[in-house]
Coordinates of C-alpha atoms in Angstrom, one line a residue:
X1 CA 47.7 23.9 -2.8
X2 CA 48.2 24.6 -6.5
X3 CA 51.6 24.0 -8.0
X4 CA 53.8 26.9 -9.1
X5 CA 55.8 26.6 -12.2
X6 CA 59.2 28.0 -13.0
X7 CA 60.0 30.1 -16.1
X8 CA 61.2 27.1 -18.1
X9 CA 58.1 25.1 -17.4
X10 CA 55.8 28.1 -18.2
X11 CA 57.7 28.5 -21.5
X12 CA 57.0 24.9 -22.4
X13 CA 53.4 25.3 -21.4
X14 CA 52.9 28.2 -23.8
X15 CA 54.9 26.4 -26.5
X16 CA 52.6 23.4 -26.3
X17 CA 49.5 25.5 -26.6
X18 CA 50.8 27.2 -29.7
X19 CA 51.9 23.9 -31.2
X20 CA 48.6 22.3 -30.5
X21 CA 47.0 25.0 -32.6
X22 CA 49.4 24.6 -35.5
X23 CA 49.2 20.8 -35.4
X24 CA 45.5 20.7 -35.8
X25 CA 45.8 23.3 -38.6
X26 CA 48.3 21.1 -40.4
X27 CA 46.0 18.1 -39.8
X28 CA 43.0 19.6 -41.4
X29 CA 44.9 21.2 -44.3
X30 CA 46.3 17.9 -45.3
X31 CA 42.8 16.5 -45.8
X32 CA 42.4 18.9 -48.6
X33 CA 45.4 17.6 -50.5
X34 CA 45.5 13.9 -49.8
X35 CA 48.9 14.1 -48.0
X36 CA 50.3 16.8 -50.2
X37 CA 49.1 15.5 -53.6
X38 CA 46.0 16.7 -55.3
X39 CA 45.9 13.8 -57.8
X40 CA 43.0 13.3 -60.2
X41 CA 42.1 9.6 -60.3
X42 CA 38.3 9.4 -60.7
X43 CA 38.0 7.1 -63.7
X44 CA 40.2 4.9 -65.8
X45 CA 38.9 6.0 -69.2
X46 CA 38.9 9.7 -68.3
X47 CA 42.2 9.5 -66.5
X48 CA 43.8 8.1 -69.6
X49 CA 42.5 11.1 -71.5
X50 CA 44.2 13.6 -69.3
X51 CA 41.3 13.5 -66.8
X52 CA 39.1 15.3 -69.3
X53 CA 35.4 14.4 -69.0
X54 CA 33.0 17.3 -68.6
X55 CA 32.0 17.0 -72.3
X56 CA 32.9 13.3 -72.8
X57 CA 30.3 10.5 -72.9
X58 CA 31.8 7.0 -73.0
X59 CA 30.9 5.3 -69.7
X60 CA 29.3 5.7 -66.3
X61 CA 32.4 7.7 -65.3
X62 CA 30.5 10.7 -66.6
X63 CA 28.7 10.7 -63.2
X64 CA 31.8 12.3 -61.6
X65 CA 32.7 14.7 -64.4
X66 CA 29.3 15.8 -65.4
X67 CA 26.2 13.9 -64.3
X68 CA 24.0 15.5 -67.0
X69 CA 25.9 13.3 -69.5
X70 CA 24.1 10.2 -68.2
X71 CA 21.2 11.2 -70.5
X72 CA 23.4 10.7 -73.6
X73 CA 24.8 7.2 -72.8
X74 CA 23.7 4.7 -75.4
X75 CA 23.1 1.8 -73.2
X76 CA 20.3 1.5 -70.7
X77 CA 22.4 0.2 -67.8
X78 CA 26.1 1.2 -67.3
X79 CA 28.6 0.2 -64.6
X80 CA 32.3 1.3 -64.3
X81 CA 34.5 0.0 -61.4
X82 CA 38.2 0.9 -61.1
X83 CA 41.1 1.3 -58.7
X84 CA 44.6 2.7 -58.8
X85 CA 47.9 2.1 -57.1
X86 CA 49.3 5.5 -56.2
X87 CA 53.0 5.7 -55.6
X88 CA 54.3 9.1 -54.5
X89 CA 57.8 10.3 -53.4
X90 CA 58.9 13.6 -52.0
X91 CA 62.6 14.6 -51.4
X92 CA 63.5 17.5 -49.1
X93 CA 66.9 19.2 -49.0
X94 CA 68.3 22.3 -47.3
X95 CA 71.8 22.9 -48.5
X96 CA 72.6 25.6 -45.9
X97 CA 72.2 23.2 -43.0
X98 CA 72.9 20.0 -45.0
X99 CA 69.4 18.6 -44.2
X100 CA 68.0 15.7 -46.2
X101 CA 64.9 13.7 -45.9
X102 CA 62.3 11.8 -48.0
X103 CA 58.9 10.2 -47.9
X104 CA 57.6 7.4 -50.1
X105 CA 53.9 6.9 -49.9
X106 CA 51.3 4.5 -51.2
X107 CA 47.6 4.8 -51.7
X108 CA 44.7 2.8 -53.3
X109 CA 42.0 5.2 -54.5
X110 CA 39.0 3.5 -56.1
X111 CA 35.7 4.4 -57.8
X112 CA 32.3 2.8 -58.5
X113 CA 29.8 4.3 -60.9
X114 CA 26.4 3.0 -62.1
X115 CA 23.7 4.6 -64.2
X116 CA 20.2 3.5 -65.3
X117 CA 18.1 5.1 -68.1
X118 CA 14.5 5.0 -66.8
X119 CA 13.1 6.3 -70.0
X120 CA 14.2 8.6 -72.9
X121 CA 14.1 11.7 -70.5
X122 CA 15.1 10.5 -67.1
X123 CA 18.4 8.8 -66.0
X124 CA 19.5 7.9 -62.4
X125 CA 23.0 7.1 -61.1
X126 CA 25.1 6.6 -58.0
X127 CA 28.9 7.3 -57.6
X128 CA 31.3 6.3 -54.9
X129 CA 34.9 7.5 -55.0
X130 CA 37.9 8.3 -52.9
X131 CA 39.6 11.4 -54.1
X132 CA 41.6 12.1 -50.9
X133 CA 42.9 8.7 -49.7
X134 CA 46.7 8.8 -49.1
X135 CA 49.5 8.4 -46.6
X136 CA 52.6 10.4 -45.8
X137 CA 55.5 9.2 -43.5
X138 CA 58.6 11.3 -43.2
X139 CA 61.8 9.9 -41.7
X140 CA 61.6 9.6 -37.9
X141 CA 62.6 12.8 -36.0
X142 CA 63.6 14.5 -39.3
X143 CA 64.4 18.2 -39.3
X144 CA 60.8 19.1 -40.0
X145 CA 59.3 16.8 -37.4
X146 CA 58.1 19.7 -35.4
X147 CA 55.7 20.4 -38.3
X148 CA 54.8 16.8 -39.3
X149 CA 55.9 13.2 -38.9
X150 CA 53.1 11.3 -40.6
X151 CA 49.6 11.6 -41.9
X152 CA 47.1 8.8 -42.7
X153 CA 43.9 10.0 -44.5
X154 CA 40.9 8.2 -45.9
X155 CA 37.8 10.0 -47.3
X156 CA 34.9 8.5 -49.2
X157 CA 32.4 10.4 -51.4
X158 CA 28.9 9.2 -52.2
X159 CA 27.0 11.0 -54.9
X160 CA 23.5 10.0 -56.1
X161 CA 22.6 11.8 -59.3
X162 CA 19.7 12.5 -61.7
X163 CA 19.9 13.5 -65.4
X164 CA 17.1 15.0 -67.6
X165 CA 17.3 14.9 -71.4
X166 CA 15.3 18.0 -72.4
X167 CA 15.8 17.3 -76.1
X168 CA 18.3 15.6 -78.4
X169 CA 20.8 18.4 -78.0
X170 CA 20.5 19.5 -74.3
X171 CA 20.6 17.8 -70.9
X172 CA 20.9 18.8 -67.3
X173 CA 21.9 16.9 -64.2
X174 CA 23.2 16.9 -60.7
X175 CA 22.8 15.6 -57.2
X176 CA 24.0 15.8 -53.5
X177 CA 27.4 14.8 -52.3
X178 CA 28.1 13.2 -49.0
X179 CA 31.6 12.9 -47.6
X180 CA 32.8 10.8 -44.7
X181 CA 36.4 10.3 -43.6
X182 CA 39.1 9.7 -41.0
X183 CA 42.5 11.3 -40.5
X184 CA 45.4 10.6 -38.1
X185 CA 48.2 13.1 -37.8
X186 CA 51.5 13.0 -35.7
X187 CA 54.2 15.5 -35.1
X188 CA 56.9 16.2 -32.5
X189 CA 55.9 18.9 -30.0
X190 CA 59.0 21.1 -30.4
X191 CA 62.3 21.0 -32.1
X192 CA 64.1 19.7 -29.0
X193 CA 61.7 18.6 -26.2
X194 CA 62.3 15.1 -24.9
X195 CA 61.3 13.1 -21.8
X196 CA 63.8 11.8 -19.2
X197 CA 64.6 8.8 -21.4
X198 CA 65.6 11.0 -24.3
X199 CA 62.5 10.2 -26.4
X200 CA 61.1 13.0 -28.5
X201 CA 57.8 14.3 -27.1
X202 CA 55.0 14.1 -29.7
X203 CA 51.3 14.9 -30.3
X204 CA 48.8 12.7 -32.2
X205 CA 45.6 14.0 -33.6
X206 CA 42.8 11.6 -34.5
X207 CA 39.5 12.6 -36.0
X208 CA 36.9 9.9 -37.1
X209 CA 33.6 10.3 -38.9
X210 CA 34.5 13.7 -40.3
X211 CA 31.5 14.4 -42.5
X212 CA 30.0 17.0 -44.8
X213 CA 27.5 17.6 -47.5
X214 CA 27.7 19.4 -50.9
X215 CA 26.2 19.2 -54.3
X216 CA 27.0 19.1 -58.0
X217 CA 25.1 20.2 -61.1
X218 CA 25.8 20.7 -64.8
X219 CA 24.6 20.6 -68.4
X220 CA 25.6 19.2 -71.8
X221 CA 24.9 20.8 -75.1
X222 CA 25.3 19.2 -78.5
X223 CA 24.9 21.9 -81.2
X224 CA 25.9 19.3 -83.8
X225 CA 26.2 15.6 -83.6
X226 CA 30.0 15.5 -83.3
X227 CA 30.5 18.4 -81.0
X228 CA 29.7 18.6 -77.2
X229 CA 30.0 21.5 -74.8
X230 CA 29.9 20.7 -71.1
X231 CA 29.7 22.6 -67.8
X232 CA 29.8 21.3 -64.3
X233 CA 29.8 23.0 -60.9
X234 CA 30.8 21.4 -57.6
X235 CA 29.8 23.3 -54.5
X236 CA 32.0 24.3 -51.6
X237 CA 32.0 21.5 -49.0
X238 CA 32.8 22.2 -45.3
X239 CA 34.5 19.2 -43.6
X240 CA 33.4 19.1 -40.0
X241 CA 35.7 17.5 -37.4
X242 CA 33.8 17.0 -34.2
X243 CA 35.2 15.8 -30.8
X244 CA 38.5 14.7 -32.3
X245 CA 41.2 13.4 -29.9
X246 CA 44.4 15.3 -29.2
X247 CA 46.8 13.0 -27.3
X248 CA 50.3 13.9 -26.0
X249 CA 53.1 11.3 -25.8
X250 CA 56.6 11.0 -24.2
X251 CA 56.3 14.2 -22.2
X252 CA 58.8 15.0 -19.5
X253 CA 57.5 14.9 -16.0
X254 CA 57.0 18.6 -15.5
X255 CA 55.1 19.0 -18.7
X256 CA 52.6 16.3 -17.9
X257 CA 51.1 18.6 -15.2
X258 CA 51.0 21.5 -17.6
X259 CA 49.0 20.0 -20.3
X260 CA 46.4 17.3 -20.6
X261 CA 44.8 15.4 -23.5
X262 CA 41.7 17.1 -24.9
X263 CA 39.2 17.1 -27.8
X264 CA 38.6 19.6 -30.5
X265 CA 36.2 20.9 -33.2
X266 CA 37.3 22.3 -36.5
X267 CA 35.8 23.2 -39.9
X268 CA 37.7 23.2 -43.2
X269 CA 36.1 24.6 -46.4
X270 CA 36.9 22.7 -49.5
X271 CA 36.5 25.0 -52.5
X272 CA 33.8 25.3 -55.0
X273 CA 34.9 24.2 -58.5
X274 CA 33.7 25.1 -62.0
X275 CA 34.7 23.0 -65.0
X276 CA 33.9 23.8 -68.6
X277 CA 35.0 22.0 -71.7
X278 CA 34.4 20.5 -75.1
X279 CA 34.8 17.3 -77.1
X280 CA 34.9 16.9 -80.8
X281 CA 34.7 13.7 -82.8
X282 CA 37.1 14.3 -85.6
X283 CA 36.1 11.0 -87.3
X284 CA 34.3 7.8 -86.4
X285 CA 37.5 6.6 -84.8
X286 CA 39.1 9.7 -83.3
X287 CA 37.9 12.0 -80.4
X288 CA 39.6 15.0 -78.8
X289 CA 38.6 16.8 -75.6
X290 CA 39.6 19.9 -73.6
X291 CA 38.6 20.8 -70.0
X292 CA 39.3 24.0 -68.0
X293 CA 38.8 23.8 -64.2
X294 CA 38.9 26.6 -61.7
X295 CA 39.0 25.9 -57.9
X296 CA 38.1 28.8 -55.7
X297 CA 40.6 28.2 -52.9
X298 CA 40.4 31.8 -51.7
X299 CA 37.7 30.6 -49.2
X300 CA 40.5 29.0 -47.2
X301 CA 41.9 32.1 -45.5
X302 CA 42.4 30.6 -42.1
X303 CA 41.5 27.5 -40.0
X304 CA 39.5 28.2 -36.8
X305 CA 39.9 25.5 -34.0
X306 CA 37.9 25.4 -30.8
X307 CA 38.6 23.1 -27.8
X308 CA 36.6 21.3 -25.2
X309 CA 38.7 22.7 -22.3
X310 CA 39.6 26.3 -21.4
X311 CA 42.2 26.6 -24.3
X312 CA 41.3 29.7 -26.3
X313 CA 40.0 29.4 -29.8
X314 CA 42.8 29.3 -32.4
X315 CA 42.9 31.1 -35.7
X316 CA 45.6 29.9 -38.1
X317 CA 46.3 31.7 -41.4
X318 CA 46.5 29.7 -44.7
X319 CA 45.8 32.5 -47.3
X320 CA 45.3 30.1 -50.3
X321 CA 44.7 31.5 -53.8
X322 CA 42.4 30.4 -56.6
X323 CA 44.0 27.8 -58.9
X324 CA 43.3 26.5 -62.4
X325 CA 43.8 23.2 -64.2
X326 CA 44.1 22.8 -68.0
X327 CA 43.4 19.3 -69.5
X328 CA 43.8 17.8 -72.9
X329 CA 42.9 14.3 -74.0
X330 CA 42.3 12.1 -77.0
X331 CA 40.8 8.8 -77.8
X332 CA 41.4 6.5 -80.8
X333 CA 39.3 3.4 -81.7
X334 CA 40.9 1.5 -84.6
X335 CA 38.5 -1.5 -84.3
X336 CA 35.8 -3.0 -82.1
X337 CA 38.3 -4.6 -79.7
X338 CA 40.7 -1.8 -78.8
X339 CA 40.5 1.9 -77.8
X340 CA 43.6 3.8 -77.1
X341 CA 43.8 7.0 -75.0
X342 CA 46.4 9.7 -74.1
X343 CA 46.4 13.0 -72.4
X344 CA 48.1 15.8 -70.5
X345 CA 47.2 18.4 -67.9
X346 CA 48.7 21.3 -66.0
X347 CA 47.6 21.9 -62.4
X348 CA 48.3 25.1 -60.6
X349 CA 49.1 25.0 -56.8
X350 CA 46.9 27.2 -54.5
X351 CA 49.7 27.4 -51.9
X352 CA 51.4 30.8 -51.7
X353 CA 55.0 31.7 -50.8
X354 CA 55.6 31.4 -47.0
X355 CA 52.8 28.9 -46.5
X356 CA 54.7 25.9 -48.0
X357 CA 54.4 23.2 -45.3
X358 CA 55.8 19.6 -45.5
X359 CA 52.4 18.0 -44.9
X360 CA 51.3 19.5 -48.2
X361 CA 54.6 19.8 -50.2
X362 CA 53.1 20.5 -53.6
X363 CA 53.8 23.0 -56.3
X364 CA 52.6 23.4 -59.9
X365 CA 52.5 20.1 -61.7
X366 CA 52.1 18.5 -65.1
X367 CA 50.4 15.1 -65.6
X368 CA 51.1 12.8 -68.5
X369 CA 48.5 10.0 -69.0
X370 CA 47.7 7.1 -71.2
X371 CA 45.7 3.9 -71.4
X372 CA 43.5 1.6 -73.3
X373 CA 40.3 -0.5 -73.3
X374 CA 40.1 -4.1 -74.4
X375 CA 36.5 -4.9 -75.3
X376 CA 35.8 -8.6 -74.5
X377 CA 32.3 -8.4 -76.0
X378 CA 29.6 -5.8 -76.6
X379 CA 28.8 -5.6 -72.9
X380 CA 32.1 -6.1 -71.1
X381 CA 35.4 -4.2 -71.3
X382 CA 38.7 -4.0 -69.3
X383 CA 40.2 -0.5 -68.9
X384 CA 43.9 0.3 -68.2
X385 CA 45.4 3.6 -67.3
X386 CA 48.6 5.2 -66.1
X387 CA 49.5 8.6 -64.7
X388 CA 52.9 10.2 -64.4
X389 CA 52.7 13.4 -62.4
X390 CA 55.7 15.7 -62.2
X391 CA 55.9 18.6 -59.8
X392 CA 58.1 21.6 -60.4
X393 CA 61.1 21.7 -58.1
X394 CA 60.4 24.3 -55.5
X395 CA 62.5 26.2 -52.9
X396 CA 60.0 27.5 -50.4
X397 CA 59.2 27.7 -46.7
X398 CA 56.6 27.7 -44.0
X399 CA 56.9 30.9 -42.0
X400 CA 54.2 30.7 -39.3
X401 CA 55.6 28.3 -36.7
X402 CA 55.8 29.5 -33.1
X403 CA 57.9 28.0 -30.3
X404 CA 58.1 29.6 -26.8
X405 CA 58.6 33.4 -27.3
X406 CA 59.6 32.9 -30.9
X407 CA 56.9 33.7 -33.5
X408 CA 56.9 33.2 -37.3
X409 CA 59.9 30.8 -37.2
X410 CA 60.7 29.7 -40.8
X411 CA 61.4 26.1 -42.0
X412 CA 62.1 25.6 -45.6
X413 CA 64.3 24.1 -48.3
X414 CA 64.0 22.4 -51.7
X415 CA 61.2 19.9 -52.4
X416 CA 61.1 17.5 -55.3
X417 CA 57.9 15.5 -55.9
X418 CA 56.9 12.8 -58.3
X419 CA 53.8 10.6 -58.5
X420 CA 53.2 7.5 -60.6
X421 CA 49.8 5.6 -60.7
X422 CA 48.8 2.6 -62.8
X423 CA 45.1 1.7 -62.7
X424 CA 42.7 -1.0 -63.9
X425 CA 38.9 -1.1 -64.2
X426 CA 36.0 -2.8 -65.8
X427 CA 33.1 -1.4 -67.8
X428 CA 29.8 -3.2 -68.2
X429 CA 26.6 -2.1 -70.0
X430 CA 23.6 -3.4 -71.8

């Protein structure tokens, strides 16, 4: 005989279904922002110059910024390897209810680039980098734990590339991009549900081998020897989570019969990006550069999640907007041993009002960068960089949480974010 449930149990049953939808939505959204911070750390030299690079040719790092630039590298073989220590801190406060919480996070993104000039026309390269590796852990059972407790994300990009030098002034280049990653996400099921021992009921989502393909292409044009114009396009990439695990924990007895662990499929579009820029060699020692980047986030209107059991397909609105980044950088080489760099950039947030969730607590930001290279000899150099990223303080909310019969429940407050990241790398070429 099938069991009949009372009104309270049925309310929890419907609540957990809605919360499962929203949890997976938050999980996948976090993968796009590396735990709330879209930090640019794809090369020590270029990071030190405000992360400019679409029209800068000074190392194998050009593989990420504009692979067509491989054709203009002076050396036949070039390798750049680097890593950063990423320290991020977010503080949350709601003065109305006297809520306070914080999260301090650490990540270690890295990059490896190598290029080889086959002949005067053809160059080949390979790039491996981790633009979305990070971790977020809020205080246990904090006031927003019904939206997120913690996220652990790791994603690796592999990009083989080719560059063709059509003449002394113009080159083209590009290649496919393969992405593979893993993400784990945990949140409390509701704002108050506990088991018989008083432990908060929670849900953990785990998706491994999330993979996708995309591509990049660009060109470089040198109208005169000291001036370069660059263009690069990176395609939209759809991250495909397949057969991920959704596991409930610390449920009260009656809820264990209402809901069971399951698997899910979900796709997340990462936006196409266009970057254009220029660099100008003011003198033999001084270079300046400017990049403009446009990310077409409007493709992320909603997250659609389907399940292996009879749970209906879920559609979760995100309603992101397109966003721009403006970058300035400079490089000064006083002698053969030292090169000094500095830069600045302004990064717009794609998150609109009412969609500001604590798993991606980011707003418009300004990055201040610097660094140097110490050249040990003609082939080998050591690169240093640092980034200080300051986010505008924001008072905003997430207005699309549902619990029981309540829809569009709002959770918000004031968020303060800051990121600091020192980095080190080596450059080798002959």
